[in-house]
Coordinates of N, CA and C in Angstrom, one line a residue:
M1 N 57.7 -115.1 100.8 CA 57.3 -113.7 100.4 C 58.4 -112.7 100.5
G2 N 58.5 -111.8 99.5 CA 59.7 -110.9 99.6 C 59.3 -109.6 99.0
K3 N 60.4 -108.8 98.7 CA 60.2 -107.4 98.3 C 60.7 -107.3 96.9
V4 N 60.0 -106.5 96.1 CA 60.4 -106.2 94.7 C 61.5 -105.2 94.8
Y5 N 62.7 -105.5 94.2 CA 63.8 -104.5 94.2 C 63.9 -103.9 92.8
K6 N 65.1 -103.7 92.3 CA 65.3 -103.0 91.0 C 64.6 -103.8 89.9
C7 N 63.7 -103.1 89.2 CA 63.1 -103.7 88.0 C 63.4 -102.9 86.8
R8 N 64.1 -103.5 85.9 CA 64.6 -102.8 84.7 C 63.9 -103.5 83.4
S9 N 62.7 -103.9 83.6 CA 62.0 -104.6 82.5 C 61.8 -103.6 81.4
R10 N 61.9 -104.2 80.2 CA 61.6 -103.4 78.9 C 60.2 -103.6 78.5
E11 N 59.4 -104.3 79.2 CA 58.0 -104.5 78.8 C 57.2 -103.3 79.2
E12 N 56.1 -103.1 78.4 CA 55.2 -101.9 78.6 C 54.2 -102.3 79.8
V13 N 53.9 -103.5 79.9 CA 53.0 -104.0 81.0 C 53.8 -104.9 81.8
V14 N 53.9 -104.6 83.1 CA 54.6 -105.5 84.1 C 53.6 -106.1 85.1
V15 N 53.6 -107.4 85.2 CA 52.8 -108.0 86.2 C 53.7 -108.5 87.4
I16 N 53.4 -108.0 88.6 CA 54.2 -108.4 89.7 C 53.7 -109.7 90.2
P17 N 54.5 -110.7 90.4 CA 54.1 -112.0 90.9 C 53.6 -111.9 92.3
D18 N 52.6 -112.8 92.7 CA 52.0 -112.7 94.0 C 52.9 -113.3 95.1
K19 N 54.1 -113.6 94.8 CA 55.0 -114.1 95.9 C 55.6 -112.9 96.6
F20 N 55.4 -111.7 96.2 CA 55.9 -110.5 96.8 C 54.9 -109.8 97.7
T21 N 55.4 -109.2 98.8 CA 54.6 -108.5 99.8 C 54.8 -107.0 99.8
S22 N 55.9 -106.5 99.2 CA 56.1 -105.1 99.1 C 56.9 -104.7 97.9
I23 N 56.7 -103.4 97.5 CA 57.5 -102.9 96.4 C 58.6 -102.0 97.0
G24 N 59.8 -102.3 96.8 CA 60.9 -101.6 97.5 C 61.2 -100.2 97.0
D25 N 62.1 -99.6 97.7 CA 62.5 -98.2 97.4 C 63.1 -98.2 96.0
S26 N 62.6 -97.2 95.2 CA 63.1 -97.0 93.8 C 63.0 -98.2 92.9
A27 N 62.1 -99.2 93.2 CA 62.1 -100.4 92.5 C 61.9 -100.2 91.0
F28 N 61.0 -99.3 90.6 CA 60.8 -99.0 89.2 C 61.2 -97.6 88.8
A29 N 61.9 -96.9 89.7 CA 62.2 -95.5 89.4 C 63.0 -95.3 88.1
Y30 N 62.6 -94.3 87.3 CA 63.3 -94.0 86.1 C 63.1 -95.1 85.0
N31 N 62.2 -96.0 85.2 CA 62.0 -97.0 84.1 C 61.3 -96.2 83.0
T32 N 61.9 -96.2 81.8 CA 61.3 -95.5 80.6 C 60.5 -96.3 79.7
N33 N 60.2 -97.5 80.1 CA 59.4 -98.4 79.2 C 58.0 -98.7 79.7
V34 N 57.9 -98.9 81.0 CA 56.7 -99.4 81.6 C 55.6 -98.4 81.5
K35 N 54.4 -98.9 81.0 CA 53.2 -98.0 80.9 C 52.1 -98.4 82.0
K36 N 52.2 -99.7 82.4 CA 51.2 -100.2 83.3 C 51.8 -101.2 84.2
V37 N 51.5 -101.2 85.5 CA 52.0 -102.2 86.4 C 50.8 -102.8 87.1
I38 N 50.7 -104.1 87.1 CA 49.6 -104.8 87.8 C 50.1 -105.3 89.1
I39 N 49.6 -104.8 90.2 CA 50.0 -105.0 91.5 C 49.1 -106.1 92.1
P40 N 49.7 -107.2 92.7 CA 48.8 -108.3 93.2 C 48.3 -107.9 94.6
E41 N 47.3 -108.7 95.1 CA 46.7 -108.5 96.4 C 47.6 -108.8 97.6
T42 N 48.8 -109.4 97.3 CA 49.7 -109.7 98.3 C 50.6 -108.5 98.8
I43 N 50.6 -107.4 98.0 CA 51.4 -106.2 98.3 C 50.7 -105.4 99.4
T44 N 51.5 -105.1 100.4 CA 50.9 -104.2 101.5 C 51.6 -102.9 101.6
H45 N 52.8 -102.7 100.9 CA 53.5 -101.5 101.1 C 54.2 -101.1 99.7
I46 N 54.1 -99.8 99.4 CA 54.8 -99.3 98.2 C 55.8 -98.3 98.7
G47 N 57.1 -98.6 98.4 CA 58.2 -97.9 99.0 C 58.5 -96.5 98.4
Y48 N 59.5 -95.9 99.1 CA 60.0 -94.6 98.7 C 60.5 -94.5 97.3
R49 N 59.9 -93.6 96.5 CA 60.3 -93.4 95.1 C 60.1 -94.7 94.3
A50 N 59.2 -95.5 94.7 CA 59.1 -96.8 94.0 C 58.8 -96.7 92.5
F51 N 58.0 -95.7 92.1 CA 57.8 -95.5 90.7 C 58.1 -94.1 90.2
A52 N 58.9 -93.4 90.9 CA 59.2 -92.0 90.6 C 59.9 -91.9 89.2
N53 N 59.5 -90.9 88.5 CA 60.1 -90.5 87.2 C 59.9 -91.6 86.2
C54 N 58.8 -92.4 86.3 CA 58.5 -93.4 85.3 C 57.7 -92.6 84.2
K55 N 58.3 -92.0 83.3 CA 57.7 -91.0 82.4 C 56.7 -91.6 81.4
E56 N 56.7 -92.9 81.2 CA 55.7 -93.5 80.3 C 54.5 -94.2 81.1
L57 N 54.6 -94.2 82.4 CA 53.5 -94.9 83.2 C 52.2 -94.0 83.1
T58 N 51.1 -94.7 82.7 CA 49.9 -93.9 82.4 C 48.8 -94.3 83.4
E59 N 48.8 -95.5 84.0 CA 47.8 -95.8 84.9 C 48.3 -96.8 86.0
I60 N 47.6 -96.7 87.2 CA 48.0 -97.6 88.3 C 46.8 -97.9 89.1
E61 N 46.6 -99.1 89.5 CA 45.5 -99.5 90.4 C 46.1 -100.1 91.6
I62 N 45.9 -99.5 92.8 CA 46.5 -100.0 94.0 C 45.4 -100.9 94.7
P63 N 45.8 -102.2 94.9 CA 44.8 -103.1 95.5 C 44.5 -102.9 96.9
S64 N 43.5 -103.5 97.4 CA 43.0 -103.3 98.8 C 43.9 -103.8 99.8
S65 N 44.9 -104.6 99.5 CA 45.9 -105.1 100.4 C 46.9 -104.0 100.9
V66 N 47.0 -103.0 100.1 CA 48.0 -101.9 100.3 C 47.5 -101.0 101.4
E67 N 48.3 -100.7 102.4 CA 48.0 -99.8 103.5 C 48.8 -98.6 103.5
N68 N 50.0 -98.6 102.9 CA 50.9 -97.5 103.0 C 51.6 -97.2 101.7
I69 N 51.5 -95.9 101.2 CA 52.2 -95.5 100.0 C 53.3 -94.5 100.5
D70 N 54.5 -94.8 100.3 CA 55.6 -94.0 100.9 C 55.9 -92.7 100.1
T71 N 56.8 -91.9 100.6 CA 57.2 -90.6 100.1 C 57.7 -90.8 98.6
W72 N 57.2 -89.8 97.8 CA 57.6 -89.8 96.4 C 57.3 -91.0 95.6
A73 N 56.4 -91.8 96.0 CA 56.2 -93.1 95.4 C 55.9 -93.0 93.9
F74 N 55.1 -92.1 93.5 CA 54.7 -91.9 92.1 C 55.0 -90.5 91.5
A75 N 55.9 -89.8 92.2 CA 56.2 -88.4 91.9 C 56.9 -88.3 90.5
I76 N 56.5 -87.3 89.8 CA 57.1 -86.9 88.5 C 56.8 -88.0 87.4
C77 N 55.7 -88.7 87.6 CA 55.3 -89.6 86.5 C 54.3 -88.7 85.7
R78 N 54.9 -88.0 84.7 CA 54.2 -86.9 84.1 C 53.1 -87.4 83.2
N79 N 53.0 -88.6 82.8 CA 51.9 -89.1 82.0 C 50.9 -90.0 82.8
L80 N 51.1 -90.1 84.1 CA 50.2 -90.9 84.9 C 48.9 -90.1 85.1
S81 N 47.9 -90.5 84.4 CA 46.6 -89.8 84.5 C 45.5 -90.6 85.2
R82 N 45.7 -91.8 85.5 CA 44.6 -92.6 86.1 C 45.2 -93.4 87.3
I83 N 44.7 -93.0 88.5 CA 45.1 -93.7 89.7 C 43.9 -94.1 90.5
I84 N 43.8 -95.4 90.9 CA 42.7 -95.9 91.8 C 43.4 -96.3 93.0
I85 N 43.0 -95.7 94.1 CA 43.6 -95.9 95.4 C 42.8 -96.9 96.2
S86 N 43.4 -97.9 96.8 CA 42.8 -98.8 97.7 C 42.0 -98.2 98.8
P87 N 40.8 -98.7 99.1 CA 40.0 -98.2 100.2 C 40.6 -98.4 101.6
N88 N 41.7 -99.3 101.7 CA 42.3 -99.6 102.9 C 43.6 -98.8 103.2
I89 N 43.9 -97.9 102.4 CA 45.1 -97.0 102.6 C 44.9 -96.3 103.9
K90 N 46.0 -96.3 104.7 CA 46.0 -95.5 105.9 C 46.9 -94.3 105.8
K91 N 48.0 -94.4 105.0 CA 48.9 -93.3 104.9 C 49.4 -93.1 103.5
I92 N 49.4 -91.9 103.1 CA 50.0 -91.5 101.8 C 51.1 -90.5 102.1
G93 N 52.3 -90.8 101.7 CA 53.5 -90.0 102.0 C 53.6 -88.7 101.3
A94 N 54.5 -87.9 101.7 CA 54.8 -86.6 101.1 C 55.2 -86.8 99.6
S95 N 54.6 -85.9 98.8 CA 55.0 -85.8 97.4 C 54.6 -87.1 96.6
A96 N 53.8 -88.0 97.2 CA 53.5 -89.3 96.6 C 53.0 -89.2 95.2
F97 N 52.2 -88.2 94.9 CA 51.6 -88.1 93.5 C 51.9 -86.7 92.9
S98 N 52.9 -86.1 93.4 CA 53.3 -84.7 92.9 C 53.7 -84.8 91.4
C99 N 53.3 -83.8 90.7 CA 53.7 -83.6 89.3 C 53.3 -84.8 88.4
T100 N 52.1 -85.3 88.6 CA 51.5 -86.3 87.8 C 50.4 -85.7 86.9
A101 N 49.8 -86.5 86.0 CA 48.8 -85.9 85.1 C 47.4 -86.3 85.5
I102 N 47.2 -86.7 86.8 CA 45.9 -87.1 87.2 C 44.9 -86.0 87.1
T103 N 43.6 -86.3 86.7 CA 42.5 -85.4 86.6 C 41.6 -85.4 87.8
E104 N 41.5 -86.6 88.4 CA 40.6 -86.7 89.6 C 41.1 -87.8 90.5
I105 N 40.8 -87.7 91.8 CA 41.3 -88.7 92.8 C 40.3 -88.8 93.9
I106 N 40.1 -90.0 94.4 CA 39.3 -90.2 95.6 C 40.2 -90.7 96.8
I107 N 40.2 -90.0 97.9 CA 41.0 -90.4 99.0 C 40.2 -91.3 99.9
P108 N 40.7 -92.4 100.3 CA 39.9 -93.4 101.1 C 39.6 -92.8 102.5
D109 N 38.6 -93.4 103.1 CA 38.0 -92.9 104.4 C 38.9 -92.9 105.6
D110 N 39.9 -93.8 105.6 CA 40.7 -93.9 106.9 C 42.0 -92.9 106.9
V111 N 42.2 -92.2 105.8 CA 43.3 -91.3 105.8 C 43.0 -90.1 106.6
E112 N 44.0 -89.7 107.5 CA 43.8 -88.5 108.4 C 44.6 -87.3 108.0
I113 N 45.6 -87.5 107.2 CA 46.5 -86.4 106.8 C 46.8 -86.4 105.3
I114 N 46.6 -85.3 104.7 CA 47.2 -85.1 103.3 C 48.6 -84.6 103.5
S115 N 49.6 -85.3 103.2 CA 51.0 -85.0 103.6 C 51.5 -83.8 102.7
A116 N 52.6 -83.2 103.1 CA 53.2 -82.1 102.3 C 53.4 -82.5 100.9
N117 N 53.0 -81.6 100.0 CA 53.3 -81.7 98.5 C 52.7 -83.0 97.9
T118 N 51.7 -83.6 98.5 CA 51.2 -84.9 98.0 C 50.7 -84.7 96.5
F119 N 50.0 -83.6 96.2 CA 49.5 -83.4 94.9 C 50.1 -82.1 94.3
A120 N 51.1 -81.6 94.8 CA 51.7 -80.4 94.3 C 52.1 -80.5 92.8
G121 N 51.8 -79.5 92.0 CA 52.1 -79.5 90.6 C 51.3 -80.4 89.8
C122 N 50.2 -81.0 90.3 CA 49.2 -81.8 89.5 C 48.3 -80.8 88.8
R123 N 48.8 -80.2 87.7 CA 48.1 -79.1 87.1 C 46.8 -79.5 86.3
Y124 N 46.6 -80.8 86.1 CA 45.4 -81.2 85.4 C 44.3 -81.7 86.4
L125 N 44.6 -81.7 87.7 CA 43.7 -82.2 88.7 C 42.5 -81.2 88.8
K126 N 41.3 -81.8 88.5 CA 40.1 -81.0 88.5 C 39.2 -81.4 89.7
K127 N 39.2 -82.6 90.1 CA 38.2 -83.1 91.1 C 39.0 -83.9 92.1
I128 N 38.7 -83.7 93.4 CA 39.3 -84.5 94.5 C 38.2 -84.7 95.6
A129 N 38.0 -85.9 96.0 CA 37.1 -86.2 97.1 C 37.9 -86.5 98.4
L130 N 37.7 -85.6 99.4 CA 38.4 -85.8 100.6 C 37.4 -86.3 101.7
P131 N 37.7 -87.4 102.4 CA 36.8 -87.9 103.4 C 36.8 -87.1 104.7
D132 N 35.8 -87.2 105.5 CA 35.7 -86.5 106.7 C 36.7 -86.9 107.8
S133 N 37.4 -88.0 107.5 CA 38.5 -88.4 108.4 C 39.7 -87.5 108.3
I134 N 39.8 -86.7 107.3 CA 41.0 -85.8 107.1 C 41.0 -84.7 108.2
K135 N 42.1 -84.6 108.9 CA 42.2 -83.6 110.0 C 43.3 -82.5 109.6
K136 N 44.2 -82.8 108.7 CA 45.2 -81.9 108.4 C 45.5 -82.0 106.9
I137 N 45.5 -80.8 106.2 CA 46.0 -80.7 104.9 C 47.4 -79.9 105.0
S138 N 48.4 -80.6 104.7 CA 49.8 -80.1 105.0 C 50.3 -79.1 104.0
D139 N 51.5 -78.6 104.3 CA 52.1 -77.6 103.5 C 52.2 -78.0 102.0
N140 N 51.8 -77.1 101.1 CA 51.9 -77.3 99.7 C 51.2 -78.5 99.1
A141 N 50.2 -79.0 99.9 CA 49.6 -80.3 99.5 C 48.9 -80.2 98.1
F142 N 48.3 -79.1 97.8 CA 47.7 -78.9 96.4 C 48.3 -77.7 95.7
Y143 N 49.5 -77.4 96.0 CA 50.2 -76.2 95.4 C 50.2 -76.3 93.9
R144 N 49.8 -75.3 93.3 CA 49.8 -75.2 91.8 C 49.0 -76.3 91.1
C145 N 47.9 -76.6 91.7 CA 46.9 -77.5 91.0 C 46.0 -76.5 90.2
S146 N 46.5 -76.1 89.1 CA 45.9 -74.9 88.4 C 44.5 -75.1 87.8
H147 N 44.1 -76.4 87.6 CA 42.8 -76.7 87.1 C 41.7 -77.0 88.1
L148 N 42.1 -77.0 89.4 CA 41.2 -77.3 90.5 C 40.2 -76.2 90.6
E149 N 38.9 -76.4 90.4 CA 37.9 -75.4 90.5 C 37.2 -75.3 91.8
N150 N 36.9 -76.5 92.4 CA 36.2 -76.6 93.6 C 36.8 -77.6 94.6
I151 N 36.7 -77.3 95.8 CA 37.2 -78.2 96.8 C 36.3 -78.2 98.0
L152 N 35.7 -79.4 98.4 CA 34.9 -79.5 99.5 C 35.7 -79.9 100.7
L153 N 36.0 -79.0 101.6 CA 36.9 -79.3 102.7 C 36.2 -80.2 103.8
P154 N 36.8 -81.2 104.3 CA 36.2 -82.1 105.3 C 35.7 -81.4 106.5
K155 N 34.6 -82.0 107.1 CA 34.0 -81.3 108.2 C 34.7 -81.5 109.5
N156 N 35.8 -82.4 109.5 CA 36.6 -82.5 110.7 C 38.0 -82.0 110.6
L157 N 38.2 -81.2 109.5 CA 39.5 -80.6 109.2 C 39.9 -79.6 110.3
K158 N 41.1 -79.7 110.8 CA 41.6 -78.8 111.8 C 42.7 -77.8 111.3
I159 N 43.6 -78.3 110.4 CA 44.7 -77.5 110.0 C 44.8 -77.4 108.5
I160 N 45.0 -76.2 108.0 CA 45.3 -76.0 106.6 C 46.7 -75.4 106.5
G161 N 47.7 -76.1 106.0 CA 49.1 -75.7 106.1 C 49.5 -74.6 105.1
R162 N 50.8 -74.2 105.2 CA 51.3 -73.2 104.4 C 51.2 -73.5 102.9
E163 N 50.7 -72.6 102.2 CA 50.6 -72.7 100.7 C 49.9 -74.0 100.3
A164 N 49.0 -74.5 101.1 CA 48.3 -75.7 100.8 C 47.6 -75.7 99.5
F165 N 47.0 -74.5 99.2 CA 46.2 -74.3 98.0 C 46.7 -73.1 97.2
A166 N 47.9 -72.7 97.4 CA 48.5 -71.6 96.7 C 48.6 -71.8 95.2
N167 N 48.4 -70.8 94.4 CA 48.5 -70.9 93.0 C 47.5 -71.9 92.3
C168 N 46.4 -72.1 93.0 CA 45.3 -72.8 92.3 C 44.5 -71.8 91.6
D169 N 44.9 -71.6 90.3 CA 44.4 -70.4 89.6 C 42.9 -70.5 89.3
N170 N 42.3 -71.7 89.2 CA 40.9 -71.8 88.8 C 40.0 -72.0 90.0
L171 N 40.5 -72.0 91.2 CA 39.7 -72.1 92.4 C 38.8 -70.9 92.6
K172 N 37.5 -71.0 92.7 CA 36.6 -69.9 92.6 C 36.0 -69.5 94.0
E173 N 35.8 -70.5 94.8 CA 35.2 -70.3 96.1 C 35.7 -71.2 97.2
V174 N 35.9 -70.7 98.4 CA 36.4 -71.6 99.5 C 35.4 -71.4 100.7
V175 N 35.0 -72.6 101.2 CA 34.2 -72.5 102.4 C 35.0 -73.3 103.5
I176 N 35.4 -72.5 104.5 CA 36.2 -73.1 105.6 C 35.3 -73.7 106.7
P177 N 35.4 -75.0 106.9 CA 34.5 -75.6 107.9 C 34.7 -75.1 109.3
E178 N 33.7 -75.2 110.2 CA 33.8 -74.7 111.5 C 34.9 -75.4 112.3
S179 N 35.2 -76.6 112.0 CA 36.2 -77.4 112.7 C 37.6 -76.8 112.6
V180 N 37.9 -76.0 111.5 CA 39.3 -75.6 111.3 C 39.8 -74.6 112.4
E181 N 40.9 -75.0 112.9 CA 41.5 -74.2 114.0 C 42.7 -73.3 113.5
T182 N 43.3 -73.7 112.5 CA 44.5 -73.0 112.0 C 44.5 -73.0 110.5
I183 N 44.7 -71.7 109.9 CA 45.0 -71.5 108.5 C 46.4 -70.8 108.5
E184 N 47.3 -71.5 107.9 CA 48.7 -71.0 108.0 C 49.1 -70.1 106.8
N185 N 50.3 -69.6 106.8 CA 50.8 -68.6 105.9 C 50.5 -69.0 104.5
N186 N 49.9 -68.0 103.8 CA 49.7 -68.0 102.3 C 49.0 -69.3 101.9
A187 N 48.1 -69.8 102.7 CA 47.4 -71.0 102.4 C 46.7 -71.0 101.1
F188 N 46.1 -69.9 100.8 CA 45.3 -69.8 99.5 C 45.9 -68.6 98.6
S189 N 47.1 -68.2 98.8 CA 47.6 -67.1 98.1 C 47.8 -67.4 96.6
N190 N 47.7 -66.3 95.8 CA 47.8 -66.4 94.4 C 46.8 -67.3 93.7
C191 N 45.6 -67.4 94.3 CA 44.5 -68.1 93.6 C 43.7 -67.0 92.8
N192 N 44.1 -66.9 91.6 CA 43.7 -65.7 90.8 C 42.3 -65.6 90.4
N193 N 41.5 -66.7 90.5 CA 40.1 -66.6 90.2 C 39.2 -66.8 91.5
L194 N 39.8 -66.8 92.6 CA 39.1 -66.9 93.9 C 38.3 -65.7 94.1
E195 N 37.0 -65.8 94.3 CA 36.1 -64.6 94.4 C 35.5 -64.5 95.9
W196 N 35.2 -65.6 96.5 CA 34.5 -65.6 97.8 C 35.1 -66.6 98.7
I197 N 35.2 -66.1 100.0 CA 35.7 -67.0 101.1 C 34.6 -67.0 102.2
T198 N 34.2 -68.1 102.6 CA 33.3 -68.2 103.7 C 34.0 -68.8 104.9
I199 N 34.0 -68.1 106.0 CA 34.6 -68.5 107.2 C 33.7 -68.5 108.4
C200 N 34.0 -69.1 109.5 CA 33.2 -69.1 110.7 C 33.9 -68.2 111.8
S201 N 33.1 -67.7 112.7 CA 33.7 -66.8 113.7 C 34.7 -67.6 114.6
S202 N 34.6 -68.9 114.6 CA 35.4 -69.8 115.4 C 36.8 -70.0 114.8
N203 N 36.9 -69.8 113.5 CA 38.2 -70.1 112.8 C 39.3 -69.1 113.2
T204 N 40.5 -69.6 113.2 CA 41.7 -68.8 113.6 C 42.6 -68.7 112.4
I205 N 42.8 -67.5 111.9 CA 43.7 -67.2 110.8 C 45.0 -66.9 111.4
T206 N 45.9 -67.8 111.5 CA 47.2 -67.6 112.2 C 48.3 -67.2 111.2
G207 N 48.1 -67.5 109.9 CA 49.2 -67.2 109.0 C 49.1 -65.9 108.4
L208 N 50.2 -65.2 108.1 CA 50.2 -63.9 107.4 C 49.7 -64.1 106.0
Y209 N 48.7 -63.2 105.7 CA 48.3 -63.1 104.3 C 47.8 -64.5 103.8
A210 N 46.9 -65.1 104.5 CA 46.4 -66.4 104.1 C 45.7 -66.5 102.8
F211 N 45.1 -65.3 102.4 CA 44.4 -65.2 101.1 C 45.0 -64.1 100.3
S212 N 46.2 -63.8 100.4 CA 46.8 -62.6 99.8 C 47.0 -62.9 98.3
L213 N 47.1 -61.8 97.5 CA 47.4 -61.8 96.1 C 46.3 -62.6 95.3
C214 N 45.1 -62.7 95.8 CA 44.0 -63.3 95.1 C 43.3 -62.1 94.4
K215 N 43.7 -61.8 93.2 CA 43.4 -60.5 92.6 C 42.0 -60.3 92.3
N216 N 41.2 -61.4 92.2 CA 39.8 -61.2 91.9 C 38.9 -61.4 93.1
L217 N 39.5 -61.5 94.3 CA 38.7 -61.7 95.5 C 37.7 -60.5 95.7
K218 N 36.5 -60.9 95.9 CA 35.4 -59.8 96.1 C 35.1 -59.6 97.6
G219 N 35.2 -60.7 98.4 CA 34.8 -60.5 99.8 C 34.8 -61.7 100.6
I220 N 34.5 -61.5 101.9 CA 34.5 -62.6 102.9 C 33.1 -62.7 103.5
K221 N 32.6 -63.9 103.5 CA 31.3 -64.1 104.2 C 31.5 -64.8 105.5
L222 N 31.0 -64.2 106.5 CA 31.2 -64.7 107.9 C 30.0 -65.6 108.2
K223 N 30.2 -66.9 108.2 CA 29.1 -67.9 108.3 C 28.4 -67.7 109.7
G224 N 27.1 -67.8 109.6 CA 26.2 -67.7 110.8 C 25.8 -66.3 111.0
R225 N 26.2 -65.3 110.2 CA 25.8 -63.9 110.4 C 25.4 -63.4 109.0
N226 N 24.6 -62.3 109.1 CA 24.1 -61.7 107.8 C 25.1 -60.6 107.4
S227 N 26.3 -61.0 107.3 CA 27.4 -60.0 107.0 C 28.3 -60.5 105.9
T228 N 28.5 -59.6 104.9 CA 29.5 -59.8 103.9 C 30.5 -58.7 103.9
F229 N 31.8 -58.9 103.9 CA 32.8 -57.9 103.9 C 33.3 -57.7 102.5
I230 N 33.2 -56.5 102.0 CA 33.7 -56.1 100.7 C 34.9 -55.2 101.0
F231 N 36.0 -55.4 100.3 CA 37.2 -54.7 100.6 C 38.0 -54.4 99.3
S232 N 38.9 -53.4 99.4 CA 39.8 -53.2 98.4 C 40.9 -54.3 98.5
N233 N 41.4 -54.8 97.4 CA 42.2 -56.0 97.4 C 43.7 -55.6 97.5
S234 N 44.0 -55.1 98.7 CA 45.4 -54.9 99.1 C 45.7 -55.9 100.2
E235 N 47.0 -56.3 100.3 CA 47.3 -57.2 101.4 C 47.0 -56.6 102.8
Q236 N 47.3 -55.3 102.9 CA 47.2 -54.7 104.2 C 45.7 -54.7 104.7
T237 N 44.8 -54.2 103.8 CA 43.4 -54.1 104.1 C 42.8 -55.5 104.3
F238 N 43.2 -56.5 103.5 CA 42.7 -57.8 103.6 C 43.1 -58.4 105.0
Y239 N 44.3 -58.3 105.3 CA 44.8 -59.0 106.6 C 44.1 -58.3 107.8
F240 N 43.9 -57.0 107.7 CA 43.2 -56.4 108.8 C 41.8 -56.9 109.0
L241 N 41.1 -57.1 107.9 CA 39.7 -57.6 108.0 C 39.7 -59.1 108.5
M242 N 40.7 -59.9 108.1 CA 40.8 -61.2 108.6 C 41.0 -61.3 110.1
Q243 N 41.8 -60.4 110.6 CA 42.0 -60.4 112.0 C 40.7 -60.1 112.8
N244 N 39.9 -59.2 112.3 CA 38.7 -58.8 112.9 C 37.6 -59.9 112.8
T245 N 37.5 -60.6 111.7 CA 36.5 -61.6 111.5 C 36.8 -62.9 112.2
A246 N 38.1 -63.1 112.5 CA 38.5 -64.3 113.2 C 38.3 -64.3 114.7
N247 N 38.0 -63.1 115.2 CA 37.8 -63.0 116.7 C 36.5 -63.5 117.1

């Protein structure tokens, strides 16, 4: 059993033989011919930049044998619109699916961290299912996912990183789970259609202007109380109210 190294196949469909156990770093990177890769059940690891910049790649199915998808594995595959992720995945690396054409994705139950920039620039992404195992959504994880309308945050989530959902122009409402301990700088900034935010009195807003520059924001609902805060949409007024409601 071995590792797939440089693949310069001119075929549109590539079938990886089952004698391999991993796909090496940059194995298919910049391949301008491949549209589909069939990965066998013997593969357990997909390496750094393994399929990065495969501009003709349109679909990928990751088998149940794979446990780790490395950094930048499918980044900038601009025509990659269909991804099925193995239910046994434990780790998805930073920028793994950034700047792809995916419209929806299901994250498996055992994943605990959405790494930095994982889905950044996926402007066609409309639906994503996050399991309750997720404890951290890292910096820029969904940055500029401009078609994302709704996001159900996991009930065990603790940290929402810097600019995690910034520039998600179609996001309309955000409900922060009670489990969240930290919302960092500009986590939801520039979400131009965001109208309502629901938070709990236990949440801590540590980042400056976590919801700043959301020009259509109408107010904040404090969960568990019969109170809705309506405010003028300036950064200064907004941040002041967030400090008060987080106490």
